[in-house]
């Protein structure tokens, strides 16, 4: 990749929808045991240290000095002061800026050390993934944000947040990846930088519909161009587009949900926004018809940075709850338990210890198959400083029952953005795959970073990490499916602004004894 090409990719990376830690201060209530104790090693006076810690830890957990190397802290401190000024707050004692820089540089490392992929322990894998050719090439580099497999149709739906399109791809009937047999794709709709799609049957006519989260722009920024749209499918394959809500921030996704138990369909909206915009929103259905619903926009949580929302029965009481993950400075996973009649009990089930942990996605699944739904969470948004971090990767938030959740770190993947759960090795339990986006990976030479990994579930609920692909850290999305109908679950991986200009590719799941493809 040429230097000019890398610069283009890095600029485009800045535009990715869940990027950036930084915004006007907004308070979040944290349990006391989630706030890490920081023992300062600064040579500043105790009073100055106290002022710095109160100022920098007021609206979110106090940033850890170890998060960034010494050379980065002047810029991080400048950004923090800018956010405070922009917030128009005047209630805090503002320390001297250079004292804050000194506080962090006194304790920060010269370099944040991340284990190299080629020096990590390698475990034998029972599965090999054969990398297929790029699928759905276009004239310009696609920015694939979301992949959804429809098992009944045996097709995959995918969004390009740069071109703003929603398309569908159907694999060929003949052998996959042979000459001239890459299947076909069809354009369904073009919107305002479509990010994620939820497949549904909104009007209950037996024809698939689509609920869209639209960012409103490819470059990141504060604006009111985002919206939620509904595409109603027609018998001839065409769609009718209905805008359910507009003048929003950067909408990541929308999920149908009867929030108030009144029998009609409302919509939960993860509006990531950016610095001054964004919120967790509800589109409350207040009338109209399926073909012309009337929605009122309500704010459930005014904080920005929602990276995703999932609807599921988390406590087994047959009522649908929902879970939302926040990035930005909040770095939390939060559950809303349905108590009936539109009333929900809100609880923060995980708060990460630093505001730059870079949360990127959640997935709700019964990972240990104990009858209780768990949450798989990824951290890997490298936008804040384009730096690899040793805590990027995968974690399992395990539901142990009675409202108790257990946080288990599963392993490293720099730039981890999305995960996908399936039984890849066919042994009866669930494994996890994840993909990473880190355009600066090449700066540390070949072998430094894995780009795709899978975690094999073993006995005693332990997971073993395996590398699938290395160095090509240009992936933003993934899903699973038995694409070639051989009884083995394959991995489908979205591409991000690659020179090959393909939207995604399939990694075929092969037995290990087949040999390296």
One Martini backbone bead per residue (centre of mass of N, CA, C, O) as a GRO file, in nm:
protein
  517
    1UNK     BB    1   0.095   0.037   0.024
    2UNK     BB    2   0.076   0.352  -0.016
    3UNK     BB    3   0.107   0.650   0.139
    4UNK     BB    4  -0.140   0.780   0.006
    5UNK     BB    5  -0.332   0.550   0.066
    6UNK     BB    6  -0.304   0.556   0.374
    7UNK     BB    7  -0.414   0.843   0.409
    8UNK     BB    8  -0.694   0.783   0.298
    9UNK     BB    9  -0.767   0.561   0.500
   10UNK     BB   10  -0.731   0.731   0.758
   11UNK     BB   11  -0.944   0.939   0.693
   12UNK     BB   12  -1.177   0.736   0.668
   13UNK     BB   13  -1.149   0.624   0.955
   14UNK     BB   14  -1.246   0.889   1.093
   15UNK     BB   15  -1.552   0.830   0.979
   16UNK     BB   16  -1.628   0.626   1.165
   17UNK     BB   17  -1.912   0.585   1.366
   18UNK     BB   18  -1.753   0.477   1.651
   19UNK     BB   19  -1.567   0.725   1.690
   20UNK     BB   20  -1.438   0.858   1.969
   21UNK     BB   21  -1.303   1.032   2.252
   22UNK     BB   22  -1.521   1.293   2.309
   23UNK     BB   23  -1.687   1.546   2.511
   24UNK     BB   24  -1.919   1.662   2.673
   25UNK     BB   25  -2.003   1.657   2.983
   26UNK     BB   26  -2.140   1.353   3.135
   27UNK     BB   27  -2.303   1.196   3.375
   28UNK     BB   28  -2.230   0.884   3.556
   29UNK     BB   29  -2.335   0.632   3.743
   30UNK     BB   30  -2.119   0.473   3.983
   31UNK     BB   31  -1.992   0.230   4.129
   32UNK     BB   32  -1.741   0.222   4.356
   33UNK     BB   33  -1.610  -0.062   4.246
   34UNK     BB   34  -1.549   0.074   3.942
   35UNK     BB   35  -1.335   0.264   4.068
   36UNK     BB   36  -1.022   0.319   4.025
   37UNK     BB   37  -0.730   0.323   4.192
   38UNK     BB   38  -0.501   0.601   4.196
   39UNK     BB   39  -0.152   0.607   4.229
   40UNK     BB   40   0.038   0.863   4.251
   41UNK     BB   41   0.378   0.963   4.106
   42UNK     BB   42   0.383   1.250   4.151
   43UNK     BB   43   0.559   1.568   4.227
   44UNK     BB   44   0.327   1.695   4.311
   45UNK     BB   45   0.117   1.825   4.505
   46UNK     BB   46  -0.149   1.715   4.679
   47UNK     BB   47  -0.341   1.946   4.591
   48UNK     BB   48  -0.294   1.927   4.286
   49UNK     BB   49  -0.374   1.633   4.257
   50UNK     BB   50  -0.663   1.668   4.358
   51UNK     BB   51  -0.752   1.869   4.138
   52UNK     BB   52  -0.700   1.691   3.895
   53UNK     BB   53  -0.883   1.447   3.977
   54UNK     BB   54  -1.148   1.607   3.994
   55UNK     BB   55  -1.150   1.721   3.705
   56UNK     BB   56  -1.088   1.439   3.536
   57UNK     BB   57  -1.325   1.267   3.728
   58UNK     BB   58  -1.626   1.380   3.708
   59UNK     BB   59  -1.775   1.251   3.423
   60UNK     BB   60  -1.560   1.021   3.459
   61UNK     BB   61  -1.330   0.821   3.476
   62UNK     BB   62  -1.017   0.835   3.561
   63UNK     BB   63  -0.762   0.853   3.377
   64UNK     BB   64  -0.511   0.647   3.278
   65UNK     BB   65  -0.175   0.684   3.232
   66UNK     BB   66  -0.135   0.397   3.071
   67UNK     BB   67  -0.299   0.455   2.800
   68UNK     BB   68  -0.062   0.657   2.732
   69UNK     BB   69   0.198   0.798   2.622
   70UNK     BB   70   0.376   1.067   2.699
   71UNK     BB   71   0.353   1.213   2.411
   72UNK     BB   72   0.020   1.223   2.423
   73UNK     BB   73  -0.078   1.401   2.671
   74UNK     BB   74  -0.095   1.695   2.571
   75UNK     BB   75  -0.332   1.636   2.372
   76UNK     BB   76  -0.530   1.509   2.572
   77UNK     BB   77  -0.549   1.759   2.756
   78UNK     BB   78  -0.641   1.962   2.550
   79UNK     BB   79  -0.904   1.816   2.480
   80UNK     BB   80  -1.028   1.822   2.765
   81UNK     BB   81  -1.042   2.132   2.790
   82UNK     BB   82  -1.218   2.180   2.542
   83UNK     BB   83  -1.465   2.025   2.646
   84UNK     BB   84  -1.514   2.200   2.894
   85UNK     BB   85  -1.557   2.466   2.747
   86UNK     BB   86  -1.792   2.366   2.557
   87UNK     BB   87  -1.992   2.297   2.805
   88UNK     BB   88  -2.015   2.564   3.002
   89UNK     BB   89  -1.873   2.501   3.250
   90UNK     BB   90  -1.807   2.635   3.617
   91UNK     BB   91  -1.793   2.412   3.875
   92UNK     BB   92  -1.484   2.381   3.842
   93UNK     BB   93  -1.157   2.343   3.930
   94UNK     BB   94  -0.907   2.477   3.735
   95UNK     BB   95  -0.626   2.367   3.641
   96UNK     BB   96  -0.319   2.361   3.539
   97UNK     BB   97  -0.232   2.231   3.248
   98UNK     BB   98   0.066   2.146   3.310
   99UNK     BB   99  -0.010   1.977   3.560
  100UNK     BB  100  -0.167   1.763   3.407
  101UNK     BB  101   0.058   1.669   3.226
  102UNK     BB  102   0.251   1.589   3.457
  103UNK     BB  103   0.073   1.382   3.597
  104UNK     BB  104   0.078   1.185   3.349
  105UNK     BB  105   0.383   1.172   3.270
  106UNK     BB  106   0.494   1.057   3.540
  107UNK     BB  107   0.314   0.766   3.484
  108UNK     BB  108   0.382   0.720   3.203
  109UNK     BB  109   0.478   0.557   2.939
  110UNK     BB  110   0.674   0.554   2.662
  111UNK     BB  111   0.516   0.279   2.592
  112UNK     BB  112   0.260   0.091   2.465
  113UNK     BB  113   0.235  -0.246   2.526
  114UNK     BB  114   0.190  -0.494   2.268
  115UNK     BB  115   0.148  -0.793   2.182
  116UNK     BB  116   0.265  -0.988   1.950
  117UNK     BB  117   0.137  -1.216   1.739
  118UNK     BB  118   0.422  -1.370   1.668
  119UNK     BB  119   0.461  -1.413   2.011
  120UNK     BB  120   0.231  -1.584   2.058
  121UNK     BB  121   0.062  -1.840   2.155
  122UNK     BB  122   0.012  -2.152   1.985
  123UNK     BB  123  -0.279  -2.322   1.903
  124UNK     BB  124  -0.429  -2.590   1.809
  125UNK     BB  125  -0.645  -2.632   1.530
  126UNK     BB  126  -0.956  -2.783   1.405
  127UNK     BB  127  -0.956  -2.522   1.215
  128UNK     BB  128  -0.991  -2.397   0.884
  129UNK     BB  129  -0.960  -2.086   0.693
  130UNK     BB  130  -1.064  -2.009   0.373
  131UNK     BB  131  -0.977  -1.760   0.163
  132UNK     BB  132  -1.163  -1.567  -0.029
  133UNK     BB  133  -1.282  -1.376  -0.251
  134UNK     BB  134  -1.400  -1.094  -0.349
  135UNK     BB  135  -1.721  -0.939  -0.298
  136UNK     BB  136  -1.876  -0.697  -0.453
  137UNK     BB  137  -1.751  -0.505  -0.654
  138UNK     BB  138  -1.637  -0.166  -0.700
  139UNK     BB  139  -1.528   0.147  -0.800
  140UNK     BB  140  -1.519   0.185  -0.497
  141UNK     BB  141  -1.447   0.174  -0.170
  142UNK     BB  142  -1.589  -0.002   0.058
  143UNK     BB  143  -1.796   0.040   0.374
  144UNK     BB  144  -1.856  -0.219   0.566
  145UNK     BB  145  -2.089  -0.235   0.848
  146UNK     BB  146  -2.298  -0.480   0.761
  147UNK     BB  147  -2.402  -0.827   0.836
  148UNK     BB  148  -2.679  -1.043   0.713
  149UNK     BB  149  -2.818  -1.358   0.761
  150UNK     BB  150  -3.053  -1.549   0.562
  151UNK     BB  151  -3.152  -1.870   0.596
  152UNK     BB  152  -3.404  -1.898   0.412
  153UNK     BB  153  -3.262  -1.746   0.156
  154UNK     BB  154  -2.956  -1.773   0.139
  155UNK     BB  155  -2.861  -1.469   0.233
  156UNK     BB  156  -2.685  -1.151   0.216
  157UNK     BB  157  -2.677  -0.856   0.400
  158UNK     BB  158  -2.540  -0.525   0.302
  159UNK     BB  159  -2.355  -0.238   0.406
  160UNK     BB  160  -2.268   0.101   0.282
  161UNK     BB  161  -2.163   0.392   0.443
  162UNK     BB  162  -2.056   0.547   0.194
  163UNK     BB  163  -2.281   0.487  -0.036
  164UNK     BB  164  -2.563   0.400   0.122
  165UNK     BB  165  -2.613   0.086   0.095
  166UNK     BB  166  -2.840  -0.190   0.016
  167UNK     BB  167  -2.764  -0.539  -0.010
  168UNK     BB  168  -2.780  -0.862  -0.188
  169UNK     BB  169  -2.647  -1.201  -0.147
  170UNK     BB  170  -2.613  -1.500  -0.355
  171UNK     BB  171  -2.510  -1.790  -0.367
  172UNK     BB  172  -2.411  -2.042  -0.540
  173UNK     BB  173  -2.498  -2.361  -0.633
  174UNK     BB  174  -2.237  -2.410  -0.696
  175UNK     BB  175  -1.928  -2.406  -0.642
  176UNK     BB  176  -1.742  -2.225  -0.444
  177UNK     BB  177  -1.485  -2.031  -0.602
  178UNK     BB  178  -1.516  -2.080  -0.877
  179UNK     BB  179  -1.533  -2.010  -1.181
  180UNK     BB  180  -1.787  -1.793  -1.212
  181UNK     BB  181  -1.898  -1.846  -0.876
  182UNK     BB  182  -1.995  -1.566  -0.686
  183UNK     BB  183  -2.260  -1.490  -0.756
  184UNK     BB  184  -2.510  -1.243  -0.650
  185UNK     BB  185  -2.609  -0.894  -0.657
  186UNK     BB  186  -2.850  -0.654  -0.504
  187UNK     BB  187  -3.016  -0.364  -0.508
  188UNK     BB  188  -3.235  -0.208  -0.276
  189UNK     BB  189  -3.092   0.063  -0.145
  190UNK     BB  190  -3.059   0.424  -0.095
  191UNK     BB  191  -2.912   0.629   0.154
  192UNK     BB  192  -2.793   0.782   0.456
  193UNK     BB  193  -2.560   0.612   0.537
  194UNK     BB  194  -2.586   0.313   0.593
  195UNK     BB  195  -2.530   0.095   0.863
  196UNK     BB  196  -2.788  -0.072   0.975
  197UNK     BB  197  -2.981  -0.380   0.962
  198UNK     BB  198  -3.324  -0.488   1.015
  199UNK     BB  199  -3.497  -0.773   1.000
  200UNK     BB  200  -3.851  -0.777   0.902
  201UNK     BB  201  -4.227  -0.777   0.962
  202UNK     BB  202  -4.405  -0.507   0.995
  203UNK     BB  203  -4.693  -0.582   0.820
  204UNK     BB  204  -4.755  -0.890   0.815
  205UNK     BB  205  -4.716  -1.024   0.489
  206UNK     BB  206  -4.448  -1.221   0.449
  207UNK     BB  207  -4.256  -0.981   0.383
  208UNK     BB  208  -3.963  -0.842   0.376
  209UNK     BB  209  -3.817  -0.606   0.590
  210UNK     BB  210  -3.652  -0.276   0.671
  211UNK     BB  211  -3.442  -0.146   0.929
  212UNK     BB  212  -3.281   0.176   0.944
  213UNK     BB  213  -2.958   0.309   1.006
  214UNK     BB  214  -2.871   0.659   0.957
  215UNK     BB  215  -2.605   0.879   0.965
  216UNK     BB  216  -2.584   1.128   0.722
  217UNK     BB  217  -2.265   1.056   0.713
  218UNK     BB  218  -1.936   0.981   0.677
  219UNK     BB  219  -1.831   1.192   0.826
  220UNK     BB  220  -1.765   1.295   1.122
  221UNK     BB  221  -2.029   1.457   1.325
  222UNK     BB  222  -2.231   1.730   1.399
  223UNK     BB  223  -2.579   1.660   1.339
  224UNK     BB  224  -2.922   1.635   1.152
  225UNK     BB  225  -2.905   1.370   0.924
  226UNK     BB  226  -3.025   1.154   1.068
  227UNK     BB  227  -3.206   0.829   1.045
  228UNK     BB  228  -3.519   0.642   1.024
  229UNK     BB  229  -3.596   0.356   0.821
  230UNK     BB  230  -3.851   0.201   0.610
  231UNK     BB  231  -3.869  -0.108   0.426
  232UNK     BB  232  -4.120  -0.220   0.216
  233UNK     BB  233  -4.200  -0.512   0.089
  234UNK     BB  234  -4.255  -0.656  -0.229
  235UNK     BB  235  -4.346  -0.908  -0.443
  236UNK     BB  236  -4.125  -0.791  -0.672
  237UNK     BB  237  -3.874  -0.676  -0.468
  238UNK     BB  238  -3.951  -0.417  -0.390
  239UNK     BB  239  -3.960  -0.087  -0.226
  240UNK     BB  240  -4.093   0.109   0.047
  241UNK     BB  241  -4.023   0.427   0.170
  242UNK     BB  242  -4.000   0.517   0.528
  243UNK     BB  243  -3.989   0.784   0.746
  244UNK     BB  244  -3.978   0.780   1.099
  245UNK     BB  245  -3.703   0.957   1.144
  246UNK     BB  246  -3.552   1.280   1.184
  247UNK     BB  247  -3.307   1.492   1.287
  248UNK     BB  248  -3.057   1.331   1.366
  249UNK     BB  249  -2.796   1.174   1.429
  250UNK     BB  250  -2.577   0.912   1.430
  251UNK     BB  251  -2.727   0.632   1.320
  252UNK     BB  252  -2.672   0.299   1.375
  253UNK     BB  253  -2.956   0.176   1.500
  254UNK     BB  254  -3.268  -0.025   1.470
  255UNK     BB  255  -3.535  -0.159   1.690
  256UNK     BB  256  -3.796  -0.353   1.727
  257UNK     BB  257  -4.048  -0.256   1.990
  258UNK     BB  258  -4.281  -0.311   2.250
  259UNK     BB  259  -4.249  -0.093   2.498
  260UNK     BB  260  -4.578  -0.044   2.606
  261UNK     BB  261  -4.780  -0.288   2.558
  262UNK     BB  262  -5.000  -0.198   2.298
  263UNK     BB  263  -4.942  -0.379   2.012
  264UNK     BB  264  -4.728  -0.201   1.890
  265UNK     BB  265  -4.453  -0.070   1.703
  266UNK     BB  266  -4.158   0.020   1.812
  267UNK     BB  267  -3.834   0.211   1.847
  268UNK     BB  268  -3.500   0.155   1.889
  269UNK     BB  269  -3.223   0.402   1.924
  270UNK     BB  270  -2.884   0.428   1.811
  271UNK     BB  271  -2.742   0.745   1.876
  272UNK     BB  272  -2.426   0.838   1.861
  273UNK     BB  273  -2.314   1.072   1.713
  274UNK     BB  274  -2.081   1.268   1.906
  275UNK     BB  275  -2.035   1.538   2.103
  276UNK     BB  276  -2.342   1.697   2.093
  277UNK     BB  277  -2.469   1.435   1.987
  278UNK     BB  278  -2.698   1.207   2.089
  279UNK     BB  279  -2.888   0.897   2.175
  280UNK     BB  280  -3.126   0.723   2.345
  281UNK     BB  281  -3.409   0.611   2.162
  282UNK     BB  282  -3.769   0.658   2.106
  283UNK     BB  283  -4.019   0.527   1.890
  284UNK     BB  284  -4.343   0.611   1.931
  285UNK     BB  285  -4.639   0.453   1.867
  286UNK     BB  286  -4.941   0.670   1.796
  287UNK     BB  287  -5.024   0.558   1.503
  288UNK     BB  288  -5.180   0.479   1.228
  289UNK     BB  289  -5.013   0.269   1.004
  290UNK     BB  290  -4.812   0.040   0.863
  291UNK     BB  291  -4.783   0.238   0.604
  292UNK     BB  292  -4.837   0.501   0.829
  293UNK     BB  293  -4.667   0.574   1.077
  294UNK     BB  294  -4.672   0.729   1.402
  295UNK     BB  295  -4.398   0.913   1.544
  296UNK     BB  296  -4.239   0.964   1.861
  297UNK     BB  297  -3.970   1.134   1.997
  298UNK     BB  298  -3.762   0.990   2.251
  299UNK     BB  299  -3.561   1.024   2.547
  300UNK     BB  300  -3.386   0.791   2.747
  301UNK     BB  301  -3.078   0.894   2.680
  302UNK     BB  302  -2.865   1.180   2.648
  303UNK     BB  303  -2.636   1.022   2.573
  304UNK     BB  304  -2.380   0.952   2.394
  305UNK     BB  305  -2.236   0.657   2.225
  306UNK     BB  306  -2.416   0.447   2.098
  307UNK     BB  307  -2.324   0.118   1.961
  308UNK     BB  308  -2.583  -0.049   2.076
  309UNK     BB  309  -2.891  -0.257   2.045
  310UNK     BB  310  -3.071  -0.513   2.239
  311UNK     BB  311  -3.332  -0.759   2.217
  312UNK     BB  312  -3.433  -0.942   2.522
  313UNK     BB  313  -3.470  -1.216   2.751
  314UNK     BB  314  -3.272  -1.190   3.035
  315UNK     BB  315  -3.473  -1.321   3.290
  316UNK     BB  316  -3.710  -1.531   3.201
  317UNK     BB  317  -4.024  -1.372   3.199
  318UNK     BB  318  -4.136  -1.315   2.890
  319UNK     BB  319  -3.996  -1.034   2.876
  320UNK     BB  320  -3.871  -0.772   2.705
  321UNK     BB  321  -3.557  -0.654   2.688
  322UNK     BB  322  -3.263  -0.429   2.712
  323UNK     BB  323  -2.941  -0.349   2.557
  324UNK     BB  324  -2.668  -0.111   2.609
  325UNK     BB  325  -2.390   0.050   2.450
  326UNK     BB  326  -2.120   0.261   2.554
  327UNK     BB  327  -1.897   0.489   2.465
  328UNK     BB  328  -1.671   0.696   2.480
  329UNK     BB  329  -1.661   0.807   2.817
  330UNK     BB  330  -1.834   0.557   2.943
  331UNK     BB  331  -1.798   0.249   2.906
  332UNK     BB  332  -2.086   0.073   2.884
  333UNK     BB  333  -2.324  -0.170   3.017
  334UNK     BB  334  -2.689  -0.175   2.980
  335UNK     BB  335  -2.992  -0.257   3.156
  336UNK     BB  336  -3.346  -0.314   3.064
  337UNK     BB  337  -3.601  -0.410   3.272
  338UNK     BB  338  -3.906  -0.554   3.233
  339UNK     BB  339  -4.212  -0.449   3.430
  340UNK     BB  340  -4.425  -0.332   3.265
  341UNK     BB  341  -4.608  -0.090   3.117
  342UNK     BB  342  -4.335   0.073   3.031
  343UNK     BB  343  -4.140  -0.043   3.257
  344UNK     BB  344  -3.793   0.017   3.369
  345UNK     BB  345  -3.494  -0.131   3.485
  346UNK     BB  346  -3.189   0.022   3.557
  347UNK     BB  347  -2.852  -0.118   3.472
  348UNK     BB  348  -2.515  -0.137   3.540
  349UNK     BB  349  -2.300  -0.415   3.440
  350UNK     BB  350  -2.064  -0.231   3.298
  351UNK     BB  351  -1.747  -0.061   3.385
  352UNK     BB  352  -1.491   0.080   3.260
  353UNK     BB  353  -1.176   0.221   3.383
  354UNK     BB  354  -1.173   0.387   3.100
  355UNK     BB  355  -1.250   0.639   2.852
  356UNK     BB  356  -1.041   0.458   2.631
  357UNK     BB  357  -1.144   0.151   2.558
  358UNK     BB  358  -1.324   0.123   2.291
  359UNK     BB  359  -1.608   0.060   2.237
  360UNK     BB  360  -1.808  -0.131   1.967
  361UNK     BB  361  -1.979  -0.400   2.076
  362UNK     BB  362  -2.271  -0.623   2.080
  363UNK     BB  363  -2.383  -0.962   2.193
  364UNK     BB  364  -2.663  -1.174   2.224
  365UNK     BB  365  -2.595  -1.484   2.408
  366UNK     BB  366  -2.582  -1.831   2.493
  367UNK     BB  367  -2.269  -1.930   2.549
  368UNK     BB  368  -2.315  -2.174   2.785
  369UNK     BB  369  -2.600  -2.309   2.778
  370UNK     BB  370  -2.792  -2.227   3.062
  371UNK     BB  371  -3.056  -2.033   2.975
  372UNK     BB  372  -2.878  -1.766   2.969
  373UNK     BB  373  -2.821  -1.455   2.864
  374UNK     BB  374  -2.551  -1.307   2.714
  375UNK     BB  375  -2.244  -1.102   2.658
  376UNK     BB  376  -2.069  -0.977   2.384
  377UNK     BB  377  -1.764  -0.777   2.394
  378UNK     BB  378  -1.609  -0.498   2.228
  379UNK     BB  379  -1.271  -0.364   2.185
  380UNK     BB  380  -1.132  -0.123   1.909
  381UNK     BB  381  -1.130   0.184   1.897
  382UNK     BB  382  -0.863   0.380   1.731
  383UNK     BB  383  -0.931   0.696   1.710
  384UNK     BB  384  -0.810   0.864   1.949
  385UNK     BB  385  -0.474   0.775   1.849
  386UNK     BB  386  -0.386   0.537   1.670
  387UNK     BB  387  -0.368   0.299   1.895
  388UNK     BB  388  -0.261   0.035   2.047
  389UNK     BB  389  -0.419  -0.196   2.287
  390UNK     BB  390  -0.408  -0.442   2.542
  391UNK     BB  391  -0.751  -0.430   2.579
  392UNK     BB  392  -0.815  -0.524   2.320
  393UNK     BB  393  -1.125  -0.708   2.241
  394UNK     BB  394  -1.261  -0.969   2.442
  395UNK     BB  395  -1.582  -1.022   2.618
  396UNK     BB  396  -1.765  -1.184   2.891
  397UNK     BB  397  -2.100  -1.132   2.994
  398UNK     BB  398  -2.220  -1.315   3.250
  399UNK     BB  399  -2.517  -1.483   3.327
  400UNK     BB  400  -2.588  -1.595   3.671
  401UNK     BB  401  -2.828  -1.463   3.789
  402UNK     BB  402  -3.021  -1.251   3.972
  403UNK     BB  403  -2.873  -0.991   3.831
  404UNK     BB  404  -2.594  -1.128   3.770
  405UNK     BB  405  -2.265  -1.021   3.651
  406UNK     BB  406  -1.980  -1.148   3.461
  407UNK     BB  407  -1.646  -1.055   3.393
  408UNK     BB  408  -1.467  -1.183   3.095
  409UNK     BB  409  -1.163  -1.215   2.968
  410UNK     BB  410  -1.049  -1.347   2.640
  411UNK     BB  411  -0.882  -1.134   2.447
  412UNK     BB  412  -0.675  -1.027   2.191
  413UNK     BB  413  -0.775  -0.744   1.957
  414UNK     BB  414  -0.681  -0.519   1.759
  415UNK     BB  415  -0.962  -0.338   1.659
  416UNK     BB  416  -1.215  -0.448   1.773
  417UNK     BB  417  -1.565  -0.448   1.641
  418UNK     BB  418  -1.668  -0.753   1.586
  419UNK     BB  419  -1.890  -1.033   1.642
  420UNK     BB  420  -1.925  -1.406   1.622
  421UNK     BB  421  -2.149  -1.681   1.684
  422UNK     BB  422  -2.038  -2.033   1.683
  423UNK     BB  423  -1.997  -2.377   1.578
  424UNK     BB  424  -1.707  -2.436   1.425
  425UNK     BB  425  -1.617  -2.746   1.538
  426UNK     BB  426  -1.875  -2.935   1.611
  427UNK     BB  427  -1.896  -2.990   1.958
  428UNK     BB  428  -2.168  -2.819   2.084
  429UNK     BB  429  -2.040  -2.545   2.117
  430UNK     BB  430  -1.953  -2.204   2.155
  431UNK     BB  431  -1.803  -1.971   1.953
  432UNK     BB  432  -1.567  -1.703   1.855
  433UNK     BB  433  -1.557  -1.420   1.642
  434UNK     BB  434  -1.322  -1.157   1.520
  435UNK     BB  435  -1.268  -0.818   1.410
  436UNK     BB  436  -1.022  -0.581   1.265
  437UNK     BB  437  -0.929  -0.218   1.291
  438UNK     BB  438  -0.586  -0.110   1.176
  439UNK     BB  439  -0.421   0.100   0.962
  440UNK     BB  440  -0.129   0.102   1.139
  441UNK     BB  441  -0.004  -0.190   1.136
  442UNK     BB  442   0.246  -0.154   0.935
  443UNK     BB  443   0.445   0.007   1.134
  444UNK     BB  444   0.522  -0.287   1.292
  445UNK     BB  445   0.513  -0.490   1.091
  446UNK     BB  446   0.513  -0.803   1.030
  447UNK     BB  447   0.311  -0.985   1.275
  448UNK     BB  448   0.181  -0.787   1.497
  449UNK     BB  449  -0.126  -0.837   1.380
  450UNK     BB  450  -0.433  -0.936   1.409
  451UNK     BB  451  -0.754  -0.945   1.217
  452UNK     BB  452  -0.847  -1.252   1.278
  453UNK     BB  453  -1.042  -1.437   1.521
  454UNK     BB  454  -1.078  -1.738   1.729
  455UNK     BB  455  -1.278  -1.883   1.999
  456UNK     BB  456  -1.240  -2.179   2.168
  457UNK     BB  457  -1.448  -2.387   2.334
  458UNK     BB  458  -1.403  -2.542   2.633
  459UNK     BB  459  -1.365  -2.666   2.911
  460UNK     BB  460  -1.475  -2.483   3.176
  461UNK     BB  461  -1.527  -2.219   3.002
  462UNK     BB  462  -1.293  -2.209   2.805
  463UNK     BB  463  -1.069  -2.008   2.592
  464UNK     BB  464  -0.917  -2.035   2.264
  465UNK     BB  465  -0.688  -1.873   2.069
  466UNK     BB  466  -0.712  -1.796   1.709
  467UNK     BB  467  -0.569  -1.746   1.405
  468UNK     BB  468  -0.671  -1.639   1.072
  469UNK     BB  469  -0.550  -1.338   1.038
  470UNK     BB  470  -0.280  -1.123   0.920
  471UNK     BB  471  -0.230  -0.756   0.891
  472UNK     BB  472  -0.532  -0.723   0.762
  473UNK     BB  473  -0.665  -0.444   0.927
  474UNK     BB  474  -0.976  -0.423   0.734
  475UNK     BB  475  -1.221  -0.472   0.955
  476UNK     BB  476  -1.588  -0.424   1.066
  477UNK     BB  477  -1.732  -0.707   0.998
  478UNK     BB  478  -1.956  -0.992   1.092
  479UNK     BB  479  -2.054  -1.336   1.014
  480UNK     BB  480  -2.262  -1.634   0.990
  481UNK     BB  481  -2.247  -1.936   0.771
  482UNK     BB  482  -2.357  -2.193   0.546
  483UNK     BB  483  -2.272  -2.125   0.238
  484UNK     BB  484  -2.198  -2.436   0.106
  485UNK     BB  485  -2.361  -2.674   0.243
  486UNK     BB  486  -2.149  -2.870   0.451
  487UNK     BB  487  -2.209  -2.828   0.780
  488UNK     BB  488  -2.027  -2.569   0.805
  489UNK     BB  489  -1.924  -2.281   0.966
  490UNK     BB  490  -1.886  -1.975   0.838
  491UNK     BB  491  -1.701  -1.671   0.755
  492UNK     BB  492  -1.804  -1.328   0.735
  493UNK     BB  493  -1.622  -1.042   0.593
  494UNK     BB  494  -1.575  -0.716   0.613
  495UNK     BB  495  -1.475  -0.442   0.417
  496UNK     BB  496  -1.221  -0.158   0.431
  497UNK     BB  497  -1.097   0.021   0.196
  498UNK     BB  498  -0.988  -0.157  -0.038
  499UNK     BB  499  -0.816  -0.213  -0.332
  500UNK     BB  500  -1.018  -0.443  -0.427
  501UNK     BB  501  -1.324  -0.342  -0.382
  502UNK     BB  502  -1.465  -0.512  -0.168
  503UNK     BB  503  -1.716  -0.594   0.065
  504UNK     BB  504  -1.653  -0.913   0.090
  505UNK     BB  505  -1.575  -1.234   0.256
  506UNK     BB  506  -1.514  -1.584   0.259
  507UNK     BB  507  -1.449  -1.819   0.524
  508UNK     BB  508  -1.388  -2.135   0.496
  509UNK     BB  509  -1.475  -2.426   0.668
  510UNK     BB  510  -1.216  -2.652   0.765
  511UNK     BB  511  -1.055  -2.916   0.820
  512UNK     BB  512  -0.739  -2.957   0.942
  513UNK     BB  513  -0.668  -3.218   0.747
  514UNK     BB  514  -0.658  -3.060   0.470
  515UNK     BB  515  -0.489  -2.819   0.501
  516UNK     BB  516  -0.331  -2.561   0.378
  517UNK     BB  517  -0.457  -2.341   0.136
   0.00000   0.00000   0.00000
